[in-house]
């Protein structure tokens, strides 16, 4: 008798909890994952987004950010697989989500997370020391066409990741043959900028945010940005895009929020809606401006299509240079 | 004078009550974090990061700097008392700090470490003000070949330090380098020795190796006699945290000598506190009149690395402030914070936001004083750890170490790696293999291989790039001398009669 | 066996295994395909050579009549302590993510203290375990906002 009462009670609790789940989502704290250490792009995006979401009252539950660094985001990707179906796990990603799969570092791909919304775009830049012989991106391309090994290109991440891909994409679009031969030299973090400032590499392929300071100070020149249109303000406004220099390509460092695999429909819609409202707030505008991000909201289904298309583009490029690898 | 005026202005920014209060808070937080194994300045700065969003930029940055120095002061506490370095920069403080504590001189060890840190920090702050810009320009001349030769020098000097066990020291060094080959190779993107584990893709964190080899290794070693002796406290009576006149006489020259070494290494982006502290230790041992006391509790063997690692942490601020290039993990997080606060680090920071730039520089002086004030009485409390009998202390140490390494990557994989390196450390001690070369190799190994290959890519494969500049040649020559020096100095001592003015030139390798 | 003989042999074997492994590493897709292998292979070969050198020096010393100084006598049951600690650490690693920080740490620290400090002091062990675990939790989770499972 007593046991059946207990059972009934348990069932009732479950039922109430279940009901609360559908209508009162979110009703408990989230787990917001930054797949890298603190202070970087992923971490900042996640922290800023959760800050605005909670401050503006769009999400009432606490949204603590935790860091799960390792394997270029692969460790966190493996981690969220354990959370399949849990609507309280959120994670931020950008192009490396596709790249670590395409270069064979993990068998998990963008299909193993639920895209909720793209939030922002960031772009790449190509910089040279101030006394460099290269005056424009065309000069660099000409040199690469003559001898792909003649220009030493520095970047801050390993081959097959963003800094490498963006120079390859530009060279590819400009018709350089021998993409495999291009001397791309990876450095660690800030050392790449130091190597450029010291004139140890010829060209630095990097993100926009990294070059603003030294550009403003006149220590370097920036030959091109990879955005579709010129940057509206700041010192980068004077820098031409690749397209303006006749190189018809754009490299986007997109960042978006994902849920765990098999995130339930209703909860996904809720988060998509909350993020959609968030990007319209003044405080989000302010944050984007401060970090030099371009607002680029994209809802769940568009985002999924975008990922599929982008994945194919990266795959083509990586296949060309022989870095494409199916994970075992 | 212009600089002095700016500096005075900086003091007026930094010395407001609110900034001083935050500075004190940061120093305490940093000291506590620095003491805990696995947690270090970058954890502290990262933890503090979310709080900065709502702060004034100069306050945020001043607090972060205070955390950074606090951690440098605190890092050596656990080195001295428990033989567990809080992070890489505190490894060299184990070599003589821990033996001092074992001999019952823990108070003096803690005091000299705080004093040396204070002096090293203060002198470097002066050097920062006077030399920041030219030094930063000089540091840019270090390209991949210069870095490679610098690492070769650092490793050669460390392996040579134990000439009795030169061969075993080299083996230790090679094993250290092998550890750094685990993970994704930055230059080619291929995975090496990861055994299919995603946790190993980013390599084995050197902090785990350090805590394993020293901390856990020491615990295993002490297990050998714990049944017999473990119930008694190591030390029961505690004196004042201060040093004797004699200890001061032995230490002041090493402190002054090694501060510039630490400062210079700090300025080089990517070199860092471990190299600075190890180099300072090596230098002092080689210059000392009684090198046999090193490793057995020589007070100058503790003072020198302590001064150097604090000098290094201040030097590391220079590339960040003057060029916008982060010189270490901690300054990278600080740089991120500056960007979030809407400030662009770099040379123009001094023009656009002189309040922040000079405020931070003034805070280097103030935070040093604050840290020293906090640390001396704190040490008085901490030293009582030694009154806990080892049978209780060691289990607590193990838990603390495990938890500390967990926070590095938030992964229990680190537990297994830690225990493995605990065993490695234990066997190395049992077989009398020096551990210092292994540690330094683990810290510099990856950048050493990478800069070697970067150099070859720059030169299209020509090895001549490694003698391309006076810097490279000097560093290689120093490496050769440091290997030869112990033998040469022996020969000189044996010959004894009127000492020759100069050592015979060391053979070039 | 002499101490250095073991060191030499272990270095020789480890160097050999590592060298073989190094040659089986994946080759680079761009640039020199052998680039990721040179460095590890060099390390492996050097380790073998040094191991050999240690062995030779050791033979010479043995011939000259050098002897290892005897180490301090180890407590009986030493290996139980070390082995137990290792096993407990593995168990801790497993439990940590499954049952959370507080319960797993209580078990682990309690177990370690039993092992090292002995069963007779069980009262003290219990008190220390509970206080230290809660203390850690307060410091890490509450004060430093570090997320523990």
PDB file of N, CA and C in Angstrom, chain A residues 38-39 43-44 47-48 51 67-71 75 104-105 149 152 157-159 183-188 190-191 193-194 197-198 200-201 209 212-213 216-217 219 290-291 323, chain B residues 46 49-50 53 137 140-144 184 186-189 191 198-199 201-202 269-270 324-326 333 336 339-340 342 344-345 347-348 352 409-410 446 454 457-458 460 468:
ATOM      1  N   UNK A  38      38.979  31.140 -21.506  1.00  0.00           N
ATOM      2  CA  UNK A  38      38.398  32.470 -21.334  1.00  0.00           C
ATOM      3  C   UNK A  38      39.156  33.531 -22.141  1.00  0.00           C
ATOM      4  N   UNK A  39      38.437  34.565 -22.547  1.00  0.00           N
ATOM      5  CA  UNK A  39      39.075  35.707 -23.175  1.00  0.00           C
ATOM      6  C   UNK A  39      39.101  35.686 -24.687  1.00  0.00           C
ATOM      7  N   UNK A  43      34.463  32.598 -26.145  1.00  0.00           N
ATOM      8  CA  UNK A  43      34.136  32.908 -24.762  1.00  0.00           C
ATOM      9  C   UNK A  43      33.435  34.267 -24.677  1.00  0.00           C
ATOM     10  N   UNK A  44      34.004  35.250 -25.380  1.00  0.00           N
ATOM     11  CA  UNK A  44      33.424  36.590 -25.331  1.00  0.00           C
ATOM     12  C   UNK A  44      32.007  36.585 -25.901  1.00  0.00           C
ATOM     13  N   UNK A  47      29.644  34.936 -23.396  1.00  0.00           N
ATOM     14  CA  UNK A  47      29.439  35.745 -22.194  1.00  0.00           C
ATOM     15  C   UNK A  47      28.587  36.982 -22.484  1.00  0.00           C
ATOM     16  N   UNK A  48      28.857  37.597 -23.634  1.00  0.00           N
ATOM     17  CA  UNK A  48      28.103  38.800 -23.978  1.00  0.00           C
ATOM     18  C   UNK A  48      26.637  38.451 -24.254  1.00  0.00           C
ATOM     19  N   UNK A  51      24.835  37.593 -21.107  1.00  0.00           N
ATOM     20  CA  UNK A  51      24.681  38.790 -20.275  1.00  0.00           C
ATOM     21  C   UNK A  51      23.463  39.595 -20.737  1.00  0.00           C
ATOM     22  N   UNK A  67      33.792  26.966 -19.439  1.00  0.00           N
ATOM     23  CA  UNK A  67      34.777  26.779 -20.503  1.00  0.00           C
ATOM     24  C   UNK A  67      35.150  25.311 -20.616  1.00  0.00           C
ATOM     25  N   UNK A  68      35.084  24.821 -21.849  1.00  0.00           N
ATOM     26  CA  UNK A  68      35.527  23.435 -22.105  1.00  0.00           C
ATOM     27  C   UNK A  68      36.529  23.459 -23.242  1.00  0.00           C
ATOM     28  N   UNK A  69      37.740  23.886 -22.977  1.00  0.00           N
ATOM     29  CA  UNK A  69      38.699  24.015 -24.075  1.00  0.00           C
ATOM     30  C   UNK A  69      39.248  22.654 -24.506  1.00  0.00           C
ATOM     31  N   UNK A  70      39.918  22.642 -25.623  1.00  0.00           N
ATOM     32  CA  UNK A  70      40.608  21.433 -26.065  1.00  0.00           C
ATOM     33  C   UNK A  70      40.213  20.995 -27.460  1.00  0.00           C
ATOM     34  N   UNK A  71      41.196  20.523 -28.215  1.00  0.00           N
ATOM     35  CA  UNK A  71      40.947  19.962 -29.532  1.00  0.00           C
ATOM     36  C   UNK A  71      40.255  20.923 -30.485  1.00  0.00           C
ATOM     37  N   UNK A  75      36.669  18.815 -27.945  1.00  0.00           N
ATOM     38  CA  UNK A  75      36.367  18.237 -26.636  1.00  0.00           C
ATOM     39  C   UNK A  75      34.953  18.630 -26.205  1.00  0.00           C
ATOM     40  N   UNK A 104      39.626  15.988 -40.278  1.00  0.00           N
ATOM     41  CA  UNK A 104      39.750  14.665 -39.691  1.00  0.00           C
ATOM     42  C   UNK A 104      40.103  14.623 -38.222  1.00  0.00           C
ATOM     43  N   UNK A 105      39.966  15.767 -37.518  1.00  0.00           N
ATOM     44  CA  UNK A 105      40.303  15.742 -36.092  1.00  0.00           C
ATOM     45  C   UNK A 105      39.217  15.088 -35.257  1.00  0.00           C
ATOM     46  N   UNK A 149      56.104  30.079 -53.218  1.00  0.00           N
ATOM     47  CA  UNK A 149      56.905  29.982 -51.995  1.00  0.00           C
ATOM     48  C   UNK A 149      57.525  31.314 -51.603  1.00  0.00           C
ATOM     49  N   UNK A 152      56.152  34.607 -47.491  1.00  0.00           N
ATOM     50  CA  UNK A 152      55.957  33.852 -46.253  1.00  0.00           C
ATOM     51  C   UNK A 152      54.743  34.427 -45.535  1.00  0.00           C
ATOM     52  N   UNK A 157      46.919  30.153 -36.418  1.00  0.00           N
ATOM     53  CA  UNK A 157      46.318  28.851 -36.144  1.00  0.00           C
ATOM     54  C   UNK A 157      46.863  27.818 -37.109  1.00  0.00           C
ATOM     55  N   UNK A 158      46.656  26.550 -36.777  1.00  0.00           N
ATOM     56  CA  UNK A 158      47.318  25.488 -37.529  1.00  0.00           C
ATOM     57  C   UNK A 158      46.784  25.393 -38.957  1.00  0.00           C
ATOM     58  N   UNK A 159      47.516  24.689 -39.839  1.00  0.00           N
ATOM     59  CA  UNK A 159      47.066  24.580 -41.225  1.00  0.00           C
ATOM     60  C   UNK A 159      45.661  23.980 -41.289  1.00  0.00           C
ATOM     61  N   UNK A 183      53.578  29.086 -48.721  1.00  0.00           N
ATOM     62  CA  UNK A 183      54.261  28.903 -47.432  1.00  0.00           C
ATOM     63  C   UNK A 183      53.468  29.579 -46.320  1.00  0.00           C
ATOM     64  N   UNK A 184      52.631  28.797 -45.666  1.00  0.00           N
ATOM     65  CA  UNK A 184      51.855  29.300 -44.530  1.00  0.00           C
ATOM     66  C   UNK A 184      52.543  28.868 -43.255  1.00  0.00           C
ATOM     67  N   UNK A 185      52.898  29.824 -42.418  1.00  0.00           N
ATOM     68  CA  UNK A 185      53.649  29.511 -41.200  1.00  0.00           C
ATOM     69  C   UNK A 185      52.805  29.839 -39.967  1.00  0.00           C
ATOM     70  N   UNK A 186      52.386  28.808 -39.262  1.00  0.00           N
ATOM     71  CA  UNK A 186      51.533  29.053 -38.097  1.00  0.00           C
ATOM     72  C   UNK A 186      52.340  29.476 -36.877  1.00  0.00           C
ATOM     73  N   UNK A 187      51.841  30.463 -36.150  1.00  0.00           N
ATOM     74  CA  UNK A 187      52.430  30.877 -34.884  1.00  0.00           C
ATOM     75  C   UNK A 187      51.390  30.675 -33.801  1.00  0.00           C
ATOM     76  N   UNK A 188      51.830  30.867 -32.548  1.00  0.00           N
ATOM     77  CA  UNK A 188      50.864  30.721 -31.471  1.00  0.00           C
ATOM     78  C   UNK A 188      50.381  32.087 -31.020  1.00  0.00           C
ATOM     79  N   UNK A 190      49.514  35.596 -29.997  1.00  0.00           N
ATOM     80  CA  UNK A 190      50.089  36.911 -30.219  1.00  0.00           C
ATOM     81  C   UNK A 190      51.444  36.896 -30.907  1.00  0.00           C
ATOM     82  N   UNK A 191      52.112  35.736 -30.899  1.00  0.00           N
ATOM     83  CA  UNK A 191      53.429  35.683 -31.522  1.00  0.00           C
ATOM     84  C   UNK A 191      53.358  35.989 -33.012  1.00  0.00           C
ATOM     85  N   UNK A 193      51.563  38.277 -34.520  1.00  0.00           N
ATOM     86  CA  UNK A 193      51.632  39.723 -34.712  1.00  0.00           C
ATOM     87  C   UNK A 193      53.057  40.222 -34.454  1.00  0.00           C
ATOM     88  N   UNK A 194      53.695  39.665 -33.428  1.00  0.00           N
ATOM     89  CA  UNK A 194      55.078  40.050 -33.148  1.00  0.00           C
ATOM     90  C   UNK A 194      55.969  39.697 -34.337  1.00  0.00           C
ATOM     91  N   UNK A 197      55.389  42.370 -36.949  1.00  0.00           N
ATOM     92  CA  UNK A 197      55.966  43.655 -36.557  1.00  0.00           C
ATOM     93  C   UNK A 197      57.487  43.616 -36.682  1.00  0.00           C
ATOM     94  N   UNK A 198      58.074  42.469 -36.410  1.00  0.00           N
ATOM     95  CA  UNK A 198      59.520  42.349 -36.516  1.00  0.00           C
ATOM     96  C   UNK A 198      59.988  42.054 -37.924  1.00  0.00           C
ATOM     97  N   UNK A 200      59.516  39.328 -39.645  1.00  0.00           N
ATOM     98  CA  UNK A 200      59.965  37.958 -39.860  1.00  0.00           C
ATOM     99  C   UNK A 200      59.090  37.228 -40.866  1.00  0.00           C
ATOM    100  N   UNK A 201      57.833  37.647 -41.009  1.00  0.00           N
ATOM    101  CA  UNK A 201      56.989  37.099 -42.077  1.00  0.00           C
ATOM    102  C   UNK A 201      56.594  38.250 -42.996  1.00  0.00           C
ATOM    103  N   UNK A 209      40.111  42.199 -35.669  1.00  0.00           N
ATOM    104  CA  UNK A 209      40.321  42.814 -34.358  1.00  0.00           C
ATOM    105  C   UNK A 209      41.803  42.898 -34.013  1.00  0.00           C
ATOM    106  N   UNK A 212      43.766  46.170 -35.621  1.00  0.00           N
ATOM    107  CA  UNK A 212      43.335  47.557 -35.456  1.00  0.00           C
ATOM    108  C   UNK A 212      44.370  48.402 -34.714  1.00  0.00           C
ATOM    109  N   UNK A 213      44.866  47.891 -33.578  1.00  0.00           N
ATOM    110  CA  UNK A 213      45.803  48.660 -32.762  1.00  0.00           C
ATOM    111  C   UNK A 213      47.057  49.058 -33.520  1.00  0.00           C
ATOM    112  N   UNK A 216      46.439  51.512 -36.397  1.00  0.00           N
ATOM    113  CA  UNK A 216      46.203  52.873 -35.937  1.00  0.00           C
ATOM    114  C   UNK A 216      47.521  53.554 -35.579  1.00  0.00           C
ATOM    115  N   UNK A 217      48.439  52.770 -35.014  1.00  0.00           N
ATOM    116  CA  UNK A 217      49.720  53.328 -34.597  1.00  0.00           C
ATOM    117  C   UNK A 217      50.679  53.486 -35.764  1.00  0.00           C
ATOM    118  N   UNK A 219      52.232  51.042 -37.362  1.00  0.00           N
ATOM    119  CA  UNK A 219      53.287  50.027 -37.391  1.00  0.00           C
ATOM    120  C   UNK A 219      53.125  49.051 -38.544  1.00  0.00           C
ATOM    121  N   UNK A 290      31.638  47.762 -29.921  1.00  0.00           N
ATOM    122  CA  UNK A 290      32.870  47.751 -29.159  1.00  0.00           C
ATOM    123  C   UNK A 290      33.822  46.654 -29.621  1.00  0.00           C
ATOM    124  N   UNK A 291      33.261  45.511 -29.987  1.00  0.00           N
ATOM    125  CA  UNK A 291      34.106  44.396 -30.380  1.00  0.00           C
ATOM    126  C   UNK A 291      34.379  44.350 -31.875  1.00  0.00           C
ATOM    127  N   UNK A 323      44.243  18.701 -47.559  1.00  0.00           N
ATOM    128  CA  UNK A 323      44.061  18.625 -46.115  1.00  0.00           C
ATOM    129  C   UNK A 323      42.742  17.974 -45.727  1.00  0.00           C
TER     130      UNK A 323
ATOM    131  N   UNK B  46      41.018  35.395 -15.588  1.00  0.00           N
ATOM    132  CA  UNK B  46      39.841  34.945 -16.326  1.00  0.00           C
ATOM    133  C   UNK B  46      38.592  34.956 -15.443  1.00  0.00           C
ATOM    134  N   UNK B  49      37.315  38.360 -15.145  1.00  0.00           N
ATOM    135  CA  UNK B  49      36.909  38.979 -16.405  1.00  0.00           C
ATOM    136  C   UNK B  49      35.437  39.415 -16.445  1.00  0.00           C
ATOM    137  N   UNK B  50      34.496  38.517 -16.098  1.00  0.00           N
ATOM    138  CA  UNK B  50      33.087  38.936 -16.204  1.00  0.00           C
ATOM    139  C   UNK B  50      32.754  40.134 -15.325  1.00  0.00           C
ATOM    140  N   UNK B  53      33.200  43.970 -16.853  1.00  0.00           N
ATOM    141  CA  UNK B  53      32.360  44.596 -17.870  1.00  0.00           C
ATOM    142  C   UNK B  53      31.723  45.881 -17.364  1.00  0.00           C
ATOM    143  N   UNK B 137      60.878  47.410 -28.832  1.00  0.00           N
ATOM    144  CA  UNK B 137      61.393  47.384 -30.210  1.00  0.00           C
ATOM    145  C   UNK B 137      62.485  46.320 -30.351  1.00  0.00           C
ATOM    146  N   UNK B 140      61.255  42.776 -30.703  1.00  0.00           N
ATOM    147  CA  UNK B 140      60.715  42.397 -32.010  1.00  0.00           C
ATOM    148  C   UNK B 140      61.772  41.767 -32.902  1.00  0.00           C
ATOM    149  N   UNK B 141      63.043  42.013 -32.588  1.00  0.00           N
ATOM    150  CA  UNK B 141      64.083  41.408 -33.423  1.00  0.00           C
ATOM    151  C   UNK B 141      64.176  39.915 -33.200  1.00  0.00           C
ATOM    152  N   UNK B 142      63.499  39.434 -32.180  1.00  0.00           N
ATOM    153  CA  UNK B 142      63.448  37.992 -31.965  1.00  0.00           C
ATOM    154  C   UNK B 142      62.437  37.358 -32.913  1.00  0.00           C
ATOM    155  N   UNK B 143      62.945  36.691 -33.913  1.00  0.00           N
ATOM    156  CA  UNK B 143      62.092  35.911 -34.796  1.00  0.00           C
ATOM    157  C   UNK B 143      62.257  34.440 -34.464  1.00  0.00           C
ATOM    158  N   UNK B 144      61.651  33.545 -35.240  1.00  0.00           N
ATOM    159  CA  UNK B 144      61.759  32.114 -34.935  1.00  0.00           C
ATOM    160  C   UNK B 144      63.183  31.609 -34.682  1.00  0.00           C
ATOM    161  N   UNK B 184      48.100  17.917 -31.291  1.00  0.00           N
ATOM    162  CA  UNK B 184      48.074  18.304 -32.696  1.00  0.00           C
ATOM    163  C   UNK B 184      49.295  19.151 -32.995  1.00  0.00           C
ATOM    164  N   UNK B 186      51.188  21.926 -34.469  1.00  0.00           N
ATOM    165  CA  UNK B 186      50.733  23.237 -34.939  1.00  0.00           C
ATOM    166  C   UNK B 186      51.137  23.490 -36.388  1.00  0.00           C
ATOM    167  N   UNK B 187      52.309  23.015 -36.784  1.00  0.00           N
ATOM    168  CA  UNK B 187      52.800  23.328 -38.120  1.00  0.00           C
ATOM    169  C   UNK B 187      52.111  22.552 -39.231  1.00  0.00           C
ATOM    170  N   UNK B 188      51.689  21.330 -38.956  1.00  0.00           N
ATOM    171  CA  UNK B 188      51.130  20.532 -40.041  1.00  0.00           C
ATOM    172  C   UNK B 188      49.688  20.127 -39.775  1.00  0.00           C
ATOM    173  N   UNK B 189      49.246  20.260 -38.532  1.00  0.00           N
ATOM    174  CA  UNK B 189      47.886  19.870 -38.201  1.00  0.00           C
ATOM    175  C   UNK B 189      47.707  18.375 -37.977  1.00  0.00           C
ATOM    176  N   UNK B 191      47.936  14.752 -35.968  1.00  0.00           N
ATOM    177  CA  UNK B 191      47.894  14.373 -34.556  1.00  0.00           C
ATOM    178  C   UNK B 191      49.067  13.466 -34.246  1.00  0.00           C
ATOM    179  N   UNK B 198      40.399  12.790 -27.743  1.00  0.00           N
ATOM    180  CA  UNK B 198      40.287  14.219 -28.037  1.00  0.00           C
ATOM    181  C   UNK B 198      40.927  15.081 -26.954  1.00  0.00           C
ATOM    182  N   UNK B 199      40.950  14.598 -25.708  1.00  0.00           N
ATOM    183  CA  UNK B 199      41.536  15.385 -24.618  1.00  0.00           C
ATOM    184  C   UNK B 199      43.024  15.620 -24.842  1.00  0.00           C
ATOM    185  N   UNK B 201      44.405  16.105 -27.764  1.00  0.00           N
ATOM    186  CA  UNK B 201      44.699  16.852 -28.989  1.00  0.00           C
ATOM    187  C   UNK B 201      45.397  18.168 -28.717  1.00  0.00           C
ATOM    188  N   UNK B 202      45.039  18.819 -27.624  1.00  0.00           N
ATOM    189  CA  UNK B 202      45.726  20.080 -27.352  1.00  0.00           C
ATOM    190  C   UNK B 202      46.959  19.874 -26.490  1.00  0.00           C
ATOM    191  N   UNK B 269      57.893  38.059 -26.152  1.00  0.00           N
ATOM    192  CA  UNK B 269      56.586  37.413 -26.132  1.00  0.00           C
ATOM    193  C   UNK B 269      56.763  35.903 -26.189  1.00  0.00           C
ATOM    194  N   UNK B 270      56.083  35.198 -25.311  1.00  0.00           N
ATOM    195  CA  UNK B 270      56.086  33.746 -25.387  1.00  0.00           C
ATOM    196  C   UNK B 270      57.165  33.061 -24.582  1.00  0.00           C
ATOM    197  N   UNK B 324      50.663  46.024 -28.200  1.00  0.00           N
ATOM    198  CA  UNK B 324      49.411  45.303 -28.373  1.00  0.00           C
ATOM    199  C   UNK B 324      49.631  43.826 -28.624  1.00  0.00           C
ATOM    200  N   UNK B 325      50.819  43.318 -28.281  1.00  0.00           N
ATOM    201  CA  UNK B 325      51.122  41.896 -28.455  1.00  0.00           C
ATOM    202  C   UNK B 325      51.154  41.241 -27.079  1.00  0.00           C
ATOM    203  N   UNK B 326      50.303  40.249 -26.822  1.00  0.00           N
ATOM    204  CA  UNK B 326      50.342  39.619 -25.504  1.00  0.00           C
ATOM    205  C   UNK B 326      51.568  38.738 -25.356  1.00  0.00           C
ATOM    206  N   UNK B 333      44.719  37.247 -21.819  1.00  0.00           N
ATOM    207  CA  UNK B 333      43.380  37.459 -21.276  1.00  0.00           C
ATOM    208  C   UNK B 333      43.161  38.934 -20.957  1.00  0.00           C
ATOM    209  N   UNK B 336      42.340  40.743 -24.056  1.00  0.00           N
ATOM    210  CA  UNK B 336      40.943  40.528 -24.398  1.00  0.00           C
ATOM    211  C   UNK B 336      40.046  41.446 -23.586  1.00  0.00           C
ATOM    212  N   UNK B 339      40.021  44.965 -24.876  1.00  0.00           N
ATOM    213  CA  UNK B 339      39.193  45.105 -26.073  1.00  0.00           C
ATOM    214  C   UNK B 339      37.723  45.181 -25.700  1.00  0.00           C
ATOM    215  N   UNK B 340      37.328  44.306 -24.758  1.00  0.00           N
ATOM    216  CA  UNK B 340      35.928  44.310 -24.350  1.00  0.00           C
ATOM    217  C   UNK B 340      35.564  45.652 -23.721  1.00  0.00           C
ATOM    218  N   UNK B 342      36.595  48.342 -24.647  1.00  0.00           N
ATOM    219  CA  UNK B 342      36.583  49.368 -25.676  1.00  0.00           C
ATOM    220  C   UNK B 342      37.895  50.112 -25.806  1.00  0.00           C
ATOM    221  N   UNK B 344      41.892  50.098 -27.211  1.00  0.00           N
ATOM    222  CA  UNK B 344      42.755  49.414 -28.153  1.00  0.00           C
ATOM    223  C   UNK B 344      44.165  49.417 -27.599  1.00  0.00           C
ATOM    224  N   UNK B 345      44.687  48.259 -27.160  1.00  0.00           N
ATOM    225  CA  UNK B 345      46.039  48.260 -26.630  1.00  0.00           C
ATOM    226  C   UNK B 345      47.037  48.536 -27.739  1.00  0.00           C
ATOM    227  N   UNK B 347      50.670  51.197 -28.905  1.00  0.00           N
ATOM    228  CA  UNK B 347      51.382  52.444 -28.595  1.00  0.00           C
ATOM    229  C   UNK B 347      50.446  53.627 -28.387  1.00  0.00           C
ATOM    230  N   UNK B 348      49.297  53.588 -29.060  1.00  0.00           N
ATOM    231  CA  UNK B 348      48.416  54.754 -28.966  1.00  0.00           C
ATOM    232  C   UNK B 348      47.640  54.814 -27.659  1.00  0.00           C
ATOM    233  N   UNK B 352      45.750  58.042 -26.283  1.00  0.00           N
ATOM    234  CA  UNK B 352      44.287  58.120 -26.197  1.00  0.00           C
ATOM    235  C   UNK B 352      43.777  57.973 -24.775  1.00  0.00           C
ATOM    236  N   UNK B 409      41.488  22.043 -17.650  1.00  0.00           N
ATOM    237  CA  UNK B 409      40.688  21.751 -18.846  1.00  0.00           C
ATOM    238  C   UNK B 409      39.283  21.251 -18.520  1.00  0.00           C
ATOM    239  N   UNK B 410      38.934  21.297 -17.253  1.00  0.00           N
ATOM    240  CA  UNK B 410      37.646  20.751 -16.811  1.00  0.00           C
ATOM    241  C   UNK B 410      37.453  19.330 -17.327  1.00  0.00           C
ATOM    242  N   UNK B 446      57.493  22.644 -26.967  1.00  0.00           N
ATOM    243  CA  UNK B 446      56.653  22.861 -28.126  1.00  0.00           C
ATOM    244  C   UNK B 446      57.114  24.077 -28.921  1.00  0.00           C
ATOM    245  N   UNK B 454      59.470  26.709 -38.053  1.00  0.00           N
ATOM    246  CA  UNK B 454      59.123  28.004 -38.650  1.00  0.00           C
ATOM    247  C   UNK B 454      60.358  28.606 -39.322  1.00  0.00           C
ATOM    248  N   UNK B 457      61.068  26.967 -42.571  1.00  0.00           N
ATOM    249  CA  UNK B 457      60.131  27.378 -43.621  1.00  0.00           C
ATOM    250  C   UNK B 457      60.482  28.769 -44.136  1.00  0.00           C
ATOM    251  N   UNK B 458      60.925  29.626 -43.210  1.00  0.00           N
ATOM    252  CA  UNK B 458      61.303  30.976 -43.630  1.00  0.00           C
ATOM    253  C   UNK B 458      62.522  30.948 -44.538  1.00  0.00           C
ATOM    254  N   UNK B 460      63.474  28.421 -46.444  1.00  0.00           N
ATOM    255  CA  UNK B 460      63.330  27.356 -47.443  1.00  0.00           C
ATOM    256  C   UNK B 460      64.288  26.202 -47.167  1.00  0.00           C
ATOM    257  N   UNK B 468      71.996  33.597 -38.426  1.00  0.00           N
ATOM    258  CA  UNK B 468      71.773  34.758 -39.278  1.00  0.00           C
ATOM    259  C   UNK B 468      72.016  36.075 -38.557  1.00  0.00           C
TER     260      UNK B 468
END
